[in-house]
Amino acid sequence: MPVTKSAGGPQGAVDLKLDLRYPPKSAKRLHSKDSSFWDGHPSESPGLEKTTGITAFQTLVHLVKGNMGTGILGLPLAVKNAGILMGPLSLLAMGFIACHCMRILVKCARRFCHRLNKPFMDYGDTVLHGLEASPSAWLRSHAHWGRHIVSFFLIVTQLGFCCVYVVFLADNLKQVVEAVNGTTNNCHYNETVILTPTMDSRLYMLAFLPFLVLLVLIRNLRVLTVFSMLANISMLVSLIIITQYIAQEIPDPSRLPLVASWKTYPLFFGTAIFSFESIGVVLPLENKMKDARRFPAILSLGMSIITALYIGIGALGYLRFGNDIKASITLNLPNCWLYQSVKLLYIVGILCTYALQFYVPAEIIIPFATSQVSKRWALPLDLSIRLAMVCLTCTLAILVPRLDLVLSLVGSVSSSALALIIPPLLEITTYYSEGMSPLTIAKDALISILGFAGFVAGTYQALDELILSGGPLTFSNSTVFIQ
């Protein structure tokens, strides 16, 4: 995700990719600095028509592709935590609610664009103006905190993505290396693979650190688009191969519970909302469209496709592997070179995407930090902050090595706030003074309460699991598999 100018996820036109994820506050500065990089014009304001921009189909492609990351690979385990019936039904409900919240955000942003005659409104700006329109004097006087809160959750979300990527990279590379002596060209024979023990997973994480440091030192957006395209191609090929494999030889589903224990459901919520975290994509996409009036229909269609993909991958993956499903479905693939290559392709894709996801918190934190020092120290401070941030993500990944719990924790803490809690409250603050039906207020309040309940329960359950799995660190994500 993720970024008015840079985020993870594939794209059709390479330079557009960097527009898709959570826009930092410097978006407008970047727009004016490098207008040739942006091939479209900002959102329509009164009396202004776009002459260039992306088509409805391109918007749909960006919306769908912008959601494809590591989250989808963790959905089979998420379905296990909810049950083979409850999991898909919950994904369907969450997809509907997430789409509705995105439409709320777009509606509020459009309202303020027209009211204030502004060409573009990012997430933070929309929340700021929403609080300024509130009937509460206290909220109006503290409206600037709305933007700060959104920026905080964007930073947490994006750095959380980066932590997930480090764990994912280590788990998958460790499994490929340990099984290399038993890897064959034949994917059809069933046999137990004896893994050759190698170094600790934490050392694999440290081994990736120099490469990650080099990637985040790239500050040129045009260079990052090359990595974006490479990530898009490798991840798309991997998902196609994974899907064709898990759709084969589905065992009898009657052995799987329809509804899992309520104790594990919060982990499902965290992982699922992590996967649906694409609300930061919608405003940049709507801004780039030639005809923004068609965006609500495109958004509904795109989210329907995304939800169907998530339900399909999650349910089929759990049906295929049952209780043996791992934190990432790539870790369940057979030990032949075709499926080992899937892990290698996804490693390349995630490694490239790391720099794109990292760009978002960097563009929020670094401009503020460098503005506090003289021009002489701006570049050294910039590079130092990048180095410190990438080391922080690697350190957190080492301390919390379980991929499933990292996914759930990041999703529960920040994704639920950005996708479920803030948008309904934004609608209330924006339109309350103009009169809202009690039914709409009740609906918005219910969505925010459900999001907050998921935030609390998911965070608590993930932290509890982390504490219980504390002691000697185990890396069960990448230890054993059967061909």
PDB file of N, CA and C in Angstrom, residues 37-101:
ATOM      1  N   PHE A  37       6.156  13.667 -13.163  1.00  0.00           N
ATOM      2  CA  PHE A  37       6.016  12.295 -12.637  1.00  0.00           C
ATOM      3  C   PHE A  37       4.554  11.915 -12.527  1.00  0.00           C
ATOM      4  N   TRP A  38       3.707  12.909 -12.289  1.00  0.00           N
ATOM      5  CA  TRP A  38       2.271  12.655 -12.145  1.00  0.00           C
ATOM      6  C   TRP A  38       1.631  12.849 -13.503  1.00  0.00           C
ATOM      7  N   ASP A  39       0.967  11.841 -14.025  1.00  0.00           N
ATOM      8  CA  ASP A  39       0.397  11.972 -15.347  1.00  0.00           C
ATOM      9  C   ASP A  39      -1.049  12.431 -15.318  1.00  0.00           C
ATOM     10  N   GLY A  40      -1.579  12.707 -14.138  1.00  0.00           N
ATOM     11  CA  GLY A  40      -2.960  13.140 -14.060  1.00  0.00           C
ATOM     12  C   GLY A  40      -3.050  14.472 -13.361  1.00  0.00           C
ATOM     13  N   HIS A  41      -4.292  14.917 -13.211  1.00  0.00           N
ATOM     14  CA  HIS A  41      -4.550  16.160 -12.504  1.00  0.00           C
ATOM     15  C   HIS A  41      -5.298  15.852 -11.228  1.00  0.00           C
ATOM     16  N   PRO A  42      -5.275  16.771 -10.283  1.00  0.00           N
ATOM     17  CA  PRO A  42      -5.936  16.538  -9.028  1.00  0.00           C
ATOM     18  C   PRO A  42      -7.431  16.404  -9.183  1.00  0.00           C
ATOM     19  N   SER A  43      -8.047  16.017  -8.056  1.00  0.00           N
ATOM     20  CA  SER A  43      -9.482  15.831  -8.005  1.00  0.00           C
ATOM     21  C   SER A  43     -10.211  17.049  -8.508  1.00  0.00           C
ATOM     22  N   GLU A  44     -11.366  16.801  -9.065  1.00  0.00           N
ATOM     23  CA  GLU A  44     -12.135  17.879  -9.641  1.00  0.00           C
ATOM     24  C   GLU A  44     -12.563  18.870  -8.564  1.00  0.00           C
ATOM     25  N   SER A  45     -12.412  20.125  -8.882  1.00  0.00           N
ATOM     26  CA  SER A  45     -12.962  21.169  -8.038  1.00  0.00           C
ATOM     27  C   SER A  45     -13.995  21.894  -8.881  1.00  0.00           C
ATOM     28  N   PRO A  46     -14.811  22.769  -8.302  1.00  0.00           N
ATOM     29  CA  PRO A  46     -15.873  23.405  -9.057  1.00  0.00           C
ATOM     30  C   PRO A  46     -15.340  24.097 -10.309  1.00  0.00           C
ATOM     31  N   GLY A  47     -15.914  23.727 -11.434  1.00  0.00           N
ATOM     32  CA  GLY A  47     -15.559  24.358 -12.688  1.00  0.00           C
ATOM     33  C   GLY A  47     -14.284  23.855 -13.310  1.00  0.00           C
ATOM     34  N   LEU A  48     -13.657  22.813 -12.742  1.00  0.00           N
ATOM     35  CA  LEU A  48     -12.386  22.303 -13.265  1.00  0.00           C
ATOM     36  C   LEU A  48     -12.590  20.914 -13.830  1.00  0.00           C
ATOM     37  N   GLU A  49     -12.168  20.682 -15.058  1.00  0.00           N
ATOM     38  CA  GLU A  49     -12.298  19.379 -15.678  1.00  0.00           C
ATOM     39  C   GLU A  49     -10.917  18.826 -15.961  1.00  0.00           C
ATOM     40  N   LYS A  50     -10.788  17.515 -15.860  1.00  0.00           N
ATOM     41  CA  LYS A  50      -9.511  16.877 -16.144  1.00  0.00           C
ATOM     42  C   LYS A  50      -9.382  16.637 -17.640  1.00  0.00           C
ATOM     43  N   THR A  51      -8.176  16.840 -18.134  1.00  0.00           N
ATOM     44  CA  THR A  51      -7.913  16.521 -19.529  1.00  0.00           C
ATOM     45  C   THR A  51      -7.096  15.244 -19.634  1.00  0.00           C
ATOM     46  N   THR A  52      -6.438  14.860 -18.580  1.00  0.00           N
ATOM     47  CA  THR A  52      -5.688  13.609 -18.566  1.00  0.00           C
ATOM     48  C   THR A  52      -6.023  12.869 -17.291  1.00  0.00           C
ATOM     49  N   GLY A  53      -5.568  11.647 -17.193  1.00  0.00           N
ATOM     50  CA  GLY A  53      -5.837  10.844 -16.010  1.00  0.00           C
ATOM     51  C   GLY A  53      -5.969   9.389 -16.403  1.00  0.00           C
ATOM     52  N   ILE A  54      -6.345   8.573 -15.454  1.00  0.00           N
ATOM     53  CA  ILE A  54      -6.460   7.142 -15.709  1.00  0.00           C
ATOM     54  C   ILE A  54      -7.910   6.778 -15.984  1.00  0.00           C
ATOM     55  N   THR A  55      -8.094   5.727 -16.751  1.00  0.00           N
ATOM     56  CA  THR A  55      -9.432   5.280 -17.111  1.00  0.00           C
ATOM     57  C   THR A  55     -10.047   4.482 -15.971  1.00  0.00           C
ATOM     58  N   ALA A  56     -11.322   4.155 -16.129  1.00  0.00           N
ATOM     59  CA  ALA A  56     -12.018   3.358 -15.114  1.00  0.00           C
ATOM     60  C   ALA A  56     -11.376   1.980 -14.981  1.00  0.00           C
ATOM     61  N   PHE A  57     -10.986   1.381 -16.112  1.00  0.00           N
ATOM     62  CA  PHE A  57     -10.364   0.058 -16.058  1.00  0.00           C
ATOM     63  C   PHE A  57      -9.021   0.116 -15.355  1.00  0.00           C
ATOM     64  N   GLN A  58      -8.217   1.136 -15.658  1.00  0.00           N
ATOM     65  CA  GLN A  58      -6.924   1.275 -14.992  1.00  0.00           C
ATOM     66  C   GLN A  58      -7.119   1.475 -13.489  1.00  0.00           C
ATOM     67  N   THR A  59      -8.122   2.229 -13.112  1.00  0.00           N
ATOM     68  CA  THR A  59      -8.418   2.429 -11.696  1.00  0.00           C
ATOM     69  C   THR A  59      -8.758   1.108 -11.024  1.00  0.00           C
ATOM     70  N   LEU A  60      -9.574   0.304 -11.709  1.00  0.00           N
ATOM     71  CA  LEU A  60      -9.946  -1.005 -11.168  1.00  0.00           C
ATOM     72  C   LEU A  60      -8.722  -1.887 -10.982  1.00  0.00           C
ATOM     73  N   VAL A  61      -7.830  -1.891 -11.968  1.00  0.00           N
ATOM     74  CA  VAL A  61      -6.607  -2.703 -11.878  1.00  0.00           C
ATOM     75  C   VAL A  61      -5.750  -2.254 -10.704  1.00  0.00           C
ATOM     76  N   HIS A  62      -5.573  -0.952 -10.560  1.00  0.00           N
ATOM     77  CA  HIS A  62      -4.766  -0.437  -9.455  1.00  0.00           C
ATOM     78  C   HIS A  62      -5.377  -0.788  -8.104  1.00  0.00           C
ATOM     79  N   LEU A  63      -6.700  -0.691  -8.004  1.00  0.00           N
ATOM     80  CA  LEU A  63      -7.376  -0.969  -6.750  1.00  0.00           C
ATOM     81  C   LEU A  63      -7.192  -2.424  -6.339  1.00  0.00           C
ATOM     82  N   VAL A  64      -7.370  -3.330  -7.301  1.00  0.00           N
ATOM     83  CA  VAL A  64      -7.230  -4.765  -7.009  1.00  0.00           C
ATOM     84  C   VAL A  64      -5.787  -5.109  -6.717  1.00  0.00           C
ATOM     85  N   LYS A  65      -4.874  -4.638  -7.579  1.00  0.00           N
ATOM     86  CA  LYS A  65      -3.475  -4.993  -7.421  1.00  0.00           C
ATOM     87  C   LYS A  65      -2.861  -4.362  -6.182  1.00  0.00           C
ATOM     88  N   GLY A  66      -3.350  -3.180  -5.799  1.00  0.00           N
ATOM     89  CA  GLY A  66      -2.803  -2.510  -4.634  1.00  0.00           C
ATOM     90  C   GLY A  66      -3.078  -3.234  -3.332  1.00  0.00           C
ATOM     91  N   ASN A  67      -3.957  -4.229  -3.354  1.00  0.00           N
ATOM     92  CA  ASN A  67      -4.290  -4.986  -2.150  1.00  0.00           C
ATOM     93  C   ASN A  67      -3.522  -6.300  -2.044  1.00  0.00           C
ATOM     94  N   MET A  68      -2.776  -6.647  -3.076  1.00  0.00           N
ATOM     95  CA  MET A  68      -2.098  -7.934  -3.086  1.00  0.00           C
ATOM     96  C   MET A  68      -0.724  -7.836  -2.447  1.00  0.00           C
ATOM     97  N   GLY A  69      -0.570  -8.404  -1.260  1.00  0.00           N
ATOM     98  CA  GLY A  69       0.710  -8.405  -0.572  1.00  0.00           C
ATOM     99  C   GLY A  69       0.852  -9.664   0.253  1.00  0.00           C
ATOM    100  N   THR A  70       1.509  -9.568   1.402  1.00  0.00           N
ATOM    101  CA  THR A  70       1.673 -10.753   2.254  1.00  0.00           C
ATOM    102  C   THR A  70       0.389 -11.101   2.990  1.00  0.00           C
ATOM    103  N   GLY A  71      -0.513 -10.132   3.152  1.00  0.00           N
ATOM    104  CA  GLY A  71      -1.740 -10.393   3.900  1.00  0.00           C
ATOM    105  C   GLY A  71      -2.556 -11.526   3.330  1.00  0.00           C
ATOM    106  N   ILE A  72      -2.665 -11.590   2.013  1.00  0.00           N
ATOM    107  CA  ILE A  72      -3.478 -12.626   1.388  1.00  0.00           C
ATOM    108  C   ILE A  72      -2.905 -14.017   1.647  1.00  0.00           C
ATOM    109  N   LEU A  73      -1.586 -14.112   1.825  1.00  0.00           N
ATOM    110  CA  LEU A  73      -0.957 -15.405   2.087  1.00  0.00           C
ATOM    111  C   LEU A  73      -1.246 -15.910   3.492  1.00  0.00           C
ATOM    112  N   GLY A  74      -1.624 -15.013   4.405  1.00  0.00           N
ATOM    113  CA  GLY A  74      -1.945 -15.401   5.776  1.00  0.00           C
ATOM    114  C   GLY A  74      -3.418 -15.687   5.997  1.00  0.00           C
ATOM    115  N   LEU A  75      -4.260 -15.487   4.965  1.00  0.00           N
ATOM    116  CA  LEU A  75      -5.698 -15.667   5.145  1.00  0.00           C
ATOM    117  C   LEU A  75      -6.120 -17.124   5.387  1.00  0.00           C
ATOM    118  N   PRO A  76      -5.465 -18.137   4.791  1.00  0.00           N
ATOM    119  CA  PRO A  76      -5.861 -19.519   5.130  1.00  0.00           C
ATOM    120  C   PRO A  76      -5.740 -19.809   6.631  1.00  0.00           C
ATOM    121  N   LEU A  77      -4.667 -19.337   7.261  1.00  0.00           N
ATOM    122  CA  LEU A  77      -4.538 -19.517   8.711  1.00  0.00           C
ATOM    123  C   LEU A  77      -5.596 -18.697   9.446  1.00  0.00           C
ATOM    124  N   ALA A  78      -5.923 -17.525   8.909  1.00  0.00           N
ATOM    125  CA  ALA A  78      -6.967 -16.703   9.522  1.00  0.00           C
ATOM    126  C   ALA A  78      -8.304 -17.432   9.490  1.00  0.00           C
ATOM    127  N   VAL A  79      -8.607 -18.076   8.368  1.00  0.00           N
ATOM    128  CA  VAL A  79      -9.859 -18.835   8.264  1.00  0.00           C
ATOM    129  C   VAL A  79      -9.871 -19.980   9.266  1.00  0.00           C
ATOM    130  N   LYS A  80      -8.717 -20.606   9.474  1.00  0.00           N
ATOM    131  CA  LYS A  80      -8.632 -21.652  10.494  1.00  0.00           C
ATOM    132  C   LYS A  80      -8.993 -21.101  11.870  1.00  0.00           C
ATOM    133  N   ASN A  81      -8.567 -19.884  12.164  1.00  0.00           N
ATOM    134  CA  ASN A  81      -8.853 -19.280  13.463  1.00  0.00           C
ATOM    135  C   ASN A  81     -10.313 -18.882  13.629  1.00  0.00           C
ATOM    136  N   ALA A  82     -11.076 -18.840  12.518  1.00  0.00           N
ATOM    137  CA  ALA A  82     -12.491 -18.475  12.587  1.00  0.00           C
ATOM    138  C   ALA A  82     -13.412 -19.656  12.322  1.00  0.00           C
ATOM    139  N   GLY A  83     -12.955 -20.626  11.512  1.00  0.00           N
ATOM    140  CA  GLY A  83     -13.808 -21.747  11.134  1.00  0.00           C
ATOM    141  C   GLY A  83     -14.100 -21.706   9.649  1.00  0.00           C
ATOM    142  N   ILE A  84     -14.332 -22.858   9.040  1.00  0.00           N
ATOM    143  CA  ILE A  84     -14.491 -22.939   7.596  1.00  0.00           C
ATOM    144  C   ILE A  84     -15.774 -22.265   7.117  1.00  0.00           C
ATOM    145  N   LEU A  85     -16.754 -22.111   7.979  1.00  0.00           N
ATOM    146  CA  LEU A  85     -17.971 -21.369   7.629  1.00  0.00           C
ATOM    147  C   LEU A  85     -17.891 -19.927   8.118  1.00  0.00           C
ATOM    148  N   MET A  86     -17.521 -19.752   9.374  1.00  0.00           N
ATOM    149  CA  MET A  86     -17.461 -18.409   9.949  1.00  0.00           C
ATOM    150  C   MET A  86     -16.403 -17.549   9.275  1.00  0.00           C
ATOM    151  N   GLY A  87     -15.277 -18.133   8.873  1.00  0.00           N
ATOM    152  CA  GLY A  87     -14.201 -17.372   8.245  1.00  0.00           C
ATOM    153  C   GLY A  87     -14.630 -16.696   6.957  1.00  0.00           C
ATOM    154  N   PRO A  88     -15.104 -17.448   5.954  1.00  0.00           N
ATOM    155  CA  PRO A  88     -15.554 -16.811   4.707  1.00  0.00           C
ATOM    156  C   PRO A  88     -16.694 -15.821   4.907  1.00  0.00           C
ATOM    157  N   LEU A  89     -17.653 -16.147   5.786  1.00  0.00           N
ATOM    158  CA  LEU A  89     -18.755 -15.216   6.046  1.00  0.00           C
ATOM    159  C   LEU A  89     -18.237 -13.924   6.674  1.00  0.00           C
ATOM    160  N   SER A  90     -17.276 -14.054   7.572  1.00  0.00           N
ATOM    161  CA  SER A  90     -16.702 -12.863   8.201  1.00  0.00           C
ATOM    162  C   SER A  90     -15.909 -12.034   7.191  1.00  0.00           C
ATOM    163  N   LEU A  91     -15.181 -12.693   6.299  1.00  0.00           N
ATOM    164  CA  LEU A  91     -14.461 -11.967   5.249  1.00  0.00           C
ATOM    165  C   LEU A  91     -15.429 -11.207   4.352  1.00  0.00           C
ATOM    166  N   LEU A  92     -16.562 -11.828   4.049  1.00  0.00           N
ATOM    167  CA  LEU A  92     -17.568 -11.172   3.225  1.00  0.00           C
ATOM    168  C   LEU A  92     -18.103  -9.920   3.924  1.00  0.00           C
ATOM    169  N   ALA A  93     -18.423 -10.061   5.211  1.00  0.00           N
ATOM    170  CA  ALA A  93     -18.936  -8.921   5.973  1.00  0.00           C
ATOM    171  C   ALA A  93     -17.888  -7.821   6.096  1.00  0.00           C
ATOM    172  N   MET A  94     -16.640  -8.203   6.361  1.00  0.00           N
ATOM    173  CA  MET A  94     -15.580  -7.215   6.505  1.00  0.00           C
ATOM    174  C   MET A  94     -15.302  -6.503   5.191  1.00  0.00           C
ATOM    175  N   GLY A  95     -15.392  -7.230   4.076  1.00  0.00           N
ATOM    176  CA  GLY A  95     -15.210  -6.606   2.767  1.00  0.00           C
ATOM    177  C   GLY A  95     -16.287  -5.569   2.493  1.00  0.00           C
ATOM    178  N   PHE A  96     -17.531  -5.897   2.848  1.00  0.00           N
ATOM    179  CA  PHE A  96     -18.638  -4.965   2.650  1.00  0.00           C
ATOM    180  C   PHE A  96     -18.454  -3.713   3.511  1.00  0.00           C
ATOM    181  N   ILE A  97     -18.106  -3.914   4.780  1.00  0.00           N
ATOM    182  CA  ILE A  97     -17.938  -2.770   5.693  1.00  0.00           C
ATOM    183  C   ILE A  97     -16.741  -1.917   5.270  1.00  0.00           C
ATOM    184  N   ALA A  98     -15.640  -2.572   4.882  1.00  0.00           N
ATOM    185  CA  ALA A  98     -14.454  -1.829   4.449  1.00  0.00           C
ATOM    186  C   ALA A  98     -14.768  -0.980   3.221  1.00  0.00           C
ATOM    187  N   CYS A  99     -15.518  -1.545   2.280  1.00  0.00           N
ATOM    188  CA  CYS A  99     -15.911  -0.794   1.078  1.00  0.00           C
ATOM    189  C   CYS A  99     -16.786   0.389   1.458  1.00  0.00           C
ATOM    190  N   HIS A 100     -17.706   0.166   2.376  1.00  0.00           N
ATOM    191  CA  HIS A 100     -18.592   1.247   2.819  1.00  0.00           C
ATOM    192  C   HIS A 100     -17.790   2.374   3.473  1.00  0.00           C
ATOM    193  N   CYS A 101     -16.806   2.032   4.280  1.00  0.00           N
ATOM    194  CA  CYS A 101     -15.973   3.048   4.929  1.00  0.00           C
ATOM    195  C   CYS A 101     -15.143   3.818   3.909  1.00  0.00           C
TER     196      CYS A 101
END
